[in-house]
CSV table of C-alpha atoms in Angstrom, one decimal:
chain,number,residue,atom,x,y,z
M,204,UNK,CA,146.0,97.3,142.3
M,205,UNK,CA,146.4,94.1,143.5
M,206,UNK,CA,143.4,91.6,144.1
M,207,UNK,CA,143.7,91.4,148.0
M,208,UNK,CA,143.2,95.2,147.9
M,209,UNK,CA,141.1,95.6,145.0
M,210,UNK,CA,139.2,92.7,147.3
M,211,UNK,CA,139.6,94.8,150.4
M,212,UNK,CA,137.8,98.1,148.4
M,213,UNK,CA,135.2,95.7,147.0
M,214,UNK,CA,134.2,94.4,150.5
M,215,UNK,CA,134.8,97.3,152.3
M,216,UNK,CA,131.8,99.6,150.7
M,217,UNK,CA,129.7,96.9,150.5
M,218,UNK,CA,129.7,96.8,154.0
M,219,UNK,CA,129.9,101.1,153.8
M,220,UNK,CA,126.6,100.7,152.3
M,221,UNK,CA,125.1,98.3,154.8
M,222,UNK,CA,126.5,101.3,157.2
M,223,UNK,CA,124.5,103.5,155.9
M,224,UNK,CA,121.0,101.7,154.0
M,225,UNK,CA,119.6,103.8,157.2
M,226,UNK,CA,119.9,107.0,155.5
M,227,UNK,CA,117.8,105.4,152.5
M,228,UNK,CA,115.1,103.4,155.2
M,229,UNK,CA,114.9,107.6,156.9
M,230,UNK,CA,114.2,109.0,153.1
M,231,UNK,CA,111.1,106.4,152.6
M,232,UNK,CA,110.1,106.5,156.6
M,233,UNK,CA,106.6,107.4,155.4
M,234,UNK,CA,105.9,104.5,153.2
M,235,UNK,CA,104.5,100.8,155.2
M,236,UNK,CA,107.4,98.4,156.3
M,237,UNK,CA,105.4,95.9,154.1
M,238,UNK,CA,104.9,98.2,151.5
M,239,UNK,CA,109.0,98.9,151.6
M,240,UNK,CA,109.1,94.9,151.8
M,241,UNK,CA,107.2,93.9,149.5
M,242,UNK,CA,108.9,96.8,146.9
M,243,UNK,CA,112.7,95.4,147.8
M,244,UNK,CA,111.7,92.1,146.6
M,245,UNK,CA,109.8,92.8,144.0
M,246,UNK,CA,113.4,95.5,142.4
M,247,UNK,CA,116.1,93.8,143.5
M,248,UNK,CA,114.9,90.8,141.1
M,249,UNK,CA,115.7,92.3,138.2
M,250,UNK,CA,119.1,93.9,139.0
M,251,UNK,CA,120.4,90.8,140.4
M,252,UNK,CA,119.6,88.9,137.5
M,253,UNK,CA,120.8,91.9,136.1
M,254,UNK,CA,124.0,92.4,137.3
M,255,UNK,CA,124.2,88.1,137.0
M,256,UNK,CA,125.0,88.6,133.6
M,257,UNK,CA,127.3,91.6,133.8
M,258,UNK,CA,129.4,90.0,136.4
M,259,UNK,CA,129.5,87.0,134.4
M,260,UNK,CA,128.0,84.3,137.0
M,261,UNK,CA,127.4,81.0,136.9
M,262,UNK,CA,124.1,80.4,135.9
M,263,UNK,CA,122.8,77.3,138.2
M,264,UNK,CA,118.7,78.8,138.0
M,265,UNK,CA,118.0,75.5,136.5
M,266,UNK,CA,120.0,73.4,138.4
M,267,UNK,CA,118.6,74.8,141.3
M,268,UNK,CA,114.7,74.4,140.7
M,269,UNK,CA,115.8,70.8,139.7
M,270,UNK,CA,116.9,69.8,142.7
M,271,UNK,CA,114.6,69.9,145.3
M,272,UNK,CA,116.3,69.7,148.3
M,273,UNK,CA,118.4,72.6,147.6
M,274,UNK,CA,115.4,74.3,145.9
M,275,UNK,CA,113.9,73.3,149.5
M,276,UNK,CA,116.8,74.5,151.3
M,277,UNK,CA,117.0,78.4,149.1
M,278,UNK,CA,112.8,78.4,150.1
M,279,UNK,CA,113.6,78.8,153.9
M,280,UNK,CA,116.0,80.9,153.4
M,281,UNK,CA,114.1,83.1,151.6
M,282,UNK,CA,111.9,83.2,154.5
M,283,UNK,CA,114.2,83.7,156.8
M,284,UNK,CA,116.1,87.3,155.1
M,285,UNK,CA,112.3,88.6,154.1
M,286,UNK,CA,111.5,88.6,157.7
M,287,UNK,CA,114.9,89.9,158.4
M,288,UNK,CA,114.4,92.6,156.2
M,289,UNK,CA,110.9,93.5,157.6
M,290,UNK,CA,112.4,93.3,160.9
M,291,UNK,CA,115.3,96.0,159.8
M,292,UNK,CA,112.7,98.2,157.7
M,293,UNK,CA,110.3,98.4,160.4
M,294,UNK,CA,113.1,99.8,163.5
M,295,UNK,CA,114.2,102.4,161.2
M,296,UNK,CA,111.7,104.1,160.1
M,297,UNK,CA,110.4,103.6,164.0
M,298,UNK,CA,113.5,105.3,165.0
M,299,UNK,CA,114.9,102.0,166.5
M,300,UNK,CA,118.5,102.2,164.6
M,301,UNK,CA,120.4,101.9,167.6
M,302,UNK,CA,118.0,98.1,168.5
M,303,UNK,CA,119.1,97.4,164.6
M,304,UNK,CA,123.0,98.0,165.5
M,305,UNK,CA,123.0,96.0,168.9
M,306,UNK,CA,121.2,93.3,166.9
M,307,UNK,CA,123.7,92.6,164.3
M,308,UNK,CA,126.9,93.4,166.7
M,309,UNK,CA,125.0,90.1,168.8
M,310,UNK,CA,125.3,88.2,165.4
M,311,UNK,CA,128.7,86.3,165.1
M,312,UNK,CA,127.9,85.9,168.5
M,313,UNK,CA,124.8,83.8,167.7
M,314,UNK,CA,125.9,82.3,164.8
M,315,UNK,CA,128.7,80.1,167.1
M,316,UNK,CA,125.4,79.4,169.4
M,317,UNK,CA,123.6,77.7,166.5
M,318,UNK,CA,127.0,75.6,165.3
M,319,UNK,CA,127.8,74.5,168.9
M,320,UNK,CA,123.5,73.7,169.1
M,321,UNK,CA,122.5,72.8,165.8
M,322,UNK,CA,126.2,71.8,164.1
M,323,UNK,CA,127.3,69.8,167.5
M,324,UNK,CA,130.3,71.9,166.7
M,325,UNK,CA,132.5,72.1,170.2
M,326,UNK,CA,132.6,75.4,172.2
M,327,UNK,CA,135.8,76.6,173.6
M,328,UNK,CA,136.3,78.1,176.9
M,329,UNK,CA,137.3,81.4,175.2
M,330,UNK,CA,133.8,81.5,172.9
M,331,UNK,CA,132.0,80.6,176.0
M,332,UNK,CA,133.0,83.7,177.8
M,333,UNK,CA,132.0,85.5,175.0
M,334,UNK,CA,128.9,83.9,174.5
M,335,UNK,CA,128.3,84.2,178.8
M,336,UNK,CA,129.6,88.4,178.2
M,337,UNK,CA,126.5,88.9,175.3
M,338,UNK,CA,124.1,86.6,177.5
M,339,UNK,CA,125.0,89.2,180.2
M,340,UNK,CA,124.5,92.1,178.3
M,341,UNK,CA,120.9,91.5,176.6
M,342,UNK,CA,119.9,90.2,180.1
M,343,UNK,CA,121.2,93.7,181.6
M,344,UNK,CA,118.3,95.5,179.3
M,345,UNK,CA,115.8,93.1,180.0
M,346,UNK,CA,115.8,93.9,183.7
M,347,UNK,CA,117.1,97.5,183.2
M,348,UNK,CA,114.3,98.4,181.3
M,349,UNK,CA,111.6,95.2,181.4
M,350,UNK,CA,111.2,94.2,177.9
M,351,UNK,CA,113.1,91.9,175.5
M,352,UNK,CA,115.0,93.7,173.1
M,353,UNK,CA,112.9,91.6,170.1
M,354,UNK,CA,114.5,93.7,167.4
M,355,UNK,CA,117.7,92.6,168.3
M,356,UNK,CA,117.6,89.4,169.2
M,357,UNK,CA,114.3,88.8,165.8
M,358,UNK,CA,117.9,89.8,163.8
M,359,UNK,CA,120.3,88.1,165.0
M,360,UNK,CA,118.0,85.3,165.4
M,361,UNK,CA,116.8,85.3,161.7
M,362,UNK,CA,120.0,86.6,159.8
M,363,UNK,CA,121.8,83.5,162.5
M,364,UNK,CA,119.4,81.0,160.4
M,365,UNK,CA,119.7,82.0,157.1
M,366,UNK,CA,123.4,81.6,157.2
M,367,UNK,CA,123.1,78.3,158.4
M,368,UNK,CA,120.7,77.3,155.9
M,369,UNK,CA,123.4,79.2,152.7
M,370,UNK,CA,125.9,77.7,154.4
M,371,UNK,CA,124.9,74.0,153.4
M,372,UNK,CA,123.8,75.9,150.2
M,373,UNK,CA,125.7,74.6,147.3
M,374,UNK,CA,125.2,78.3,145.3
M,375,UNK,CA,127.2,81.6,144.8
M,376,UNK,CA,125.4,84.4,146.3
M,377,UNK,CA,124.3,85.9,143.4
M,378,UNK,CA,122.5,82.9,141.9
M,379,UNK,CA,121.1,81.8,145.3
M,380,UNK,CA,119.8,85.7,145.8
M,381,UNK,CA,118.0,85.6,142.5
M,382,UNK,CA,115.9,82.6,143.3
M,383,UNK,CA,114.9,83.8,146.8
M,384,UNK,CA,113.8,87.0,145.6
M,385,UNK,CA,112.0,85.4,142.7
M,386,UNK,CA,110.1,82.4,145.2
M,387,UNK,CA,109.2,85.8,146.9
M,388,UNK,CA,107.9,87.8,144.2
M,389,UNK,CA,104.4,85.9,143.4
M,390,UNK,CA,103.3,87.2,147.1
M,391,UNK,CA,105.0,90.6,147.0
M,392,UNK,CA,103.4,91.7,143.8
M,393,UNK,CA,100.0,90.1,144.5
M,394,UNK,CA,100.1,93.0,148.3
M,395,UNK,CA,101.5,96.0,145.9
M,396,UNK,CA,99.2,95.0,143.0
M,397,UNK,CA,96.5,94.9,145.2
M,398,UNK,CA,97.9,98.0,148.0
M,399,UNK,CA,97.0,100.0,144.4
M,400,UNK,CA,94.0,98.7,143.7
M,401,UNK,CA,92.4,100.2,146.7
M,402,UNK,CA,94.1,103.4,146.4
M,403,UNK,CA,96.5,102.2,150.1
M,404,UNK,CA,99.6,101.9,147.6
M,405,UNK,CA,102.1,104.9,147.8
M,406,UNK,CA,103.8,104.0,144.3
M,407,UNK,CA,101.6,105.2,141.9
M,408,UNK,CA,100.0,107.7,144.2
M,409,UNK,CA,103.2,109.6,146.1
M,410,UNK,CA,104.9,111.5,143.5
M,411,UNK,CA,107.4,110.4,141.6
M,412,UNK,CA,110.9,110.9,143.7
M,413,UNK,CA,109.7,108.5,146.4
M,414,UNK,CA,109.0,106.4,143.4
M,415,UNK,CA,112.0,106.6,142.0
M,416,UNK,CA,113.5,105.8,145.6
M,417,UNK,CA,111.7,102.8,146.2
M,418,UNK,CA,113.2,101.1,142.9
M,419,UNK,CA,115.8,101.9,144.6
M,420,UNK,CA,115.5,100.0,147.3
M,421,UNK,CA,116.6,96.9,144.9
M,422,UNK,CA,119.3,98.3,144.1
M,423,UNK,CA,120.8,99.2,147.7
M,424,UNK,CA,119.8,95.0,148.4
M,425,UNK,CA,121.9,93.6,145.5
M,426,UNK,CA,124.4,95.6,144.2
M,427,UNK,CA,126.3,95.3,147.6
M,428,UNK,CA,125.7,91.6,147.6
M,429,UNK,CA,127.7,91.2,144.5
M,430,UNK,CA,130.9,93.3,146.0
M,431,UNK,CA,130.9,91.5,148.9
M,432,UNK,CA,130.6,87.9,147.0
M,433,UNK,CA,133.6,89.6,144.3
M,434,UNK,CA,135.5,90.9,147.3
M,435,UNK,CA,135.5,87.7,149.6
M,436,UNK,CA,136.9,85.9,146.9
M,437,UNK,CA,140.2,87.8,147.0
M,438,UNK,CA,140.7,88.8,150.3
M,439,UNK,CA,142.0,86.4,154.1
M,440,UNK,CA,140.1,85.8,156.3
M,441,UNK,CA,141.2,88.0,158.7
M,442,UNK,CA,140.6,91.4,156.6
M,443,UNK,CA,136.6,89.8,156.6
M,444,UNK,CA,136.5,89.4,160.1
M,445,UNK,CA,137.2,92.6,161.0
M,446,UNK,CA,134.7,94.5,158.0
M,447,UNK,CA,131.9,93.0,159.7
M,448,UNK,CA,132.1,95.0,162.4
M,449,UNK,CA,132.3,98.2,160.1
M,450,UNK,CA,128.3,97.8,159.3
M,451,UNK,CA,127.0,98.0,162.6
M,452,UNK,CA,129.6,100.3,164.1
M,453,UNK,CA,128.2,102.5,161.3
M,454,UNK,CA,124.5,102.2,162.1
M,455,UNK,CA,125.7,103.1,165.9
M,456,UNK,CA,127.2,106.1,165.3
M,457,UNK,CA,124.4,107.6,162.7
M,458,UNK,CA,121.6,106.1,165.6
M,459,UNK,CA,123.3,107.7,167.9
M,460,UNK,CA,125.2,111.0,166.4
M,461,UNK,CA,122.9,111.6,163.7
M,462,UNK,CA,119.6,110.7,164.8
M,463,UNK,CA,120.1,111.1,168.5
M,464,UNK,CA,118.5,108.1,170.0
M,465,UNK,CA,118.6,107.9,173.7
M,466,UNK,CA,121.9,106.1,174.8
M,467,UNK,CA,121.4,105.5,178.6
M,468,UNK,CA,123.1,104.1,180.8
M,469,UNK,CA,121.9,100.8,181.0
M,470,UNK,CA,122.2,100.3,176.8
M,471,UNK,CA,125.7,101.5,177.6
M,472,UNK,CA,127.0,98.6,179.9
M,473,UNK,CA,124.4,96.8,177.2
M,474,UNK,CA,126.9,97.8,174.5
M,475,UNK,CA,130.5,96.8,176.7
M,476,UNK,CA,129.5,93.7,177.6
M,477,UNK,CA,128.3,92.4,173.8
M,478,UNK,CA,131.6,94.5,172.6
M,479,UNK,CA,133.6,92.3,174.9
M,480,UNK,CA,132.8,89.3,173.9
M,481,UNK,CA,133.2,90.2,170.5
M,482,UNK,CA,136.9,91.0,170.9
M,483,UNK,CA,137.5,88.5,172.8
M,484,UNK,CA,136.2,86.2,170.5
M,485,UNK,CA,137.7,88.3,167.6
M,486,UNK,CA,141.4,88.3,169.5
M,487,UNK,CA,141.3,84.9,169.7
M,488,UNK,CA,140.8,83.7,166.3
M,489,UNK,CA,143.1,86.1,165.1
M,490,UNK,CA,145.6,84.1,167.3
M,491,UNK,CA,144.6,80.2,166.0
M,492,UNK,CA,145.1,82.1,162.4
M,493,UNK,CA,148.5,83.4,162.7
M,494,UNK,CA,150.0,79.9,164.9
M,495,UNK,CA,147.9,77.8,161.9
M,496,UNK,CA,146.9,79.5,158.6
M,497,UNK,CA,144.4,78.4,156.7
M,498,UNK,CA,144.2,79.1,152.4
M,499,UNK,CA,140.9,78.2,151.5
M,500,UNK,CA,138.5,81.3,151.3
M,501,UNK,CA,134.8,81.4,152.3
M,502,UNK,CA,132.4,82.8,151.2
M,503,UNK,CA,128.5,84.4,153.0
M,504,UNK,CA,126.0,86.1,152.3
M,505,UNK,CA,124.7,89.7,154.2
M,506,UNK,CA,120.6,90.3,155.0
M,507,UNK,CA,120.2,94.2,155.6
């Protein structure tokens, strides 16, 4: 198997896991979202450490904690990714799967907006048209439903800012992820111990099956990240561009056809505007790359 095909398989596996992960959160929906989050943080840490050792990744933990600026950036990204995880978990366990799909469809366009507002990047006419379409889609929902789509916007905002910070951290995906979880573990452990002490926790009292599912959350958090990190080094950016829509598309299909969440005309119109914006910006990006192909490959992280 060629390196490019192997990379495509690895990255596609990561997006498949991210796209199907609502099934996991539905399985643990009896557990409060904040408790699920705490377990996810705690169990992700040893899994990330094990993956670094098994995959023979460079050990950057010491370098990170000795670099105040880098450590500060990763602490900020830890807060953002934990916020993203909480919103996502709460939404899935409260039958708002469709809203999470909307949030991750919005995210690429929100990332463009961040590049303009924060990094002072120039906005092309095509990107402007895409952002306008996405804004119309969000405004359509606000006007039609009389409420702010806070789940979708919260996911796009937290993950967009997370990506912006990680763009400026010179560490590989797994090392950065390990530092983020280690930073959050003390608070998560204190919270879980307090829950079990007061009898409100479900890890000890809810049975073996549910306890194992909560531990599995750490695996489902760290493993797709490692698959993605390995895959992105082997495939062209154009392939990655298409793959990034696989996850919210799978979540969308689960929401509508498996969990039968309401998908009325207003939601349809909102999605159509956002999908149109994504189609425009993706098509333009592909056209530019064909005219002036580039060799460097980028790497990034996913949240869910």
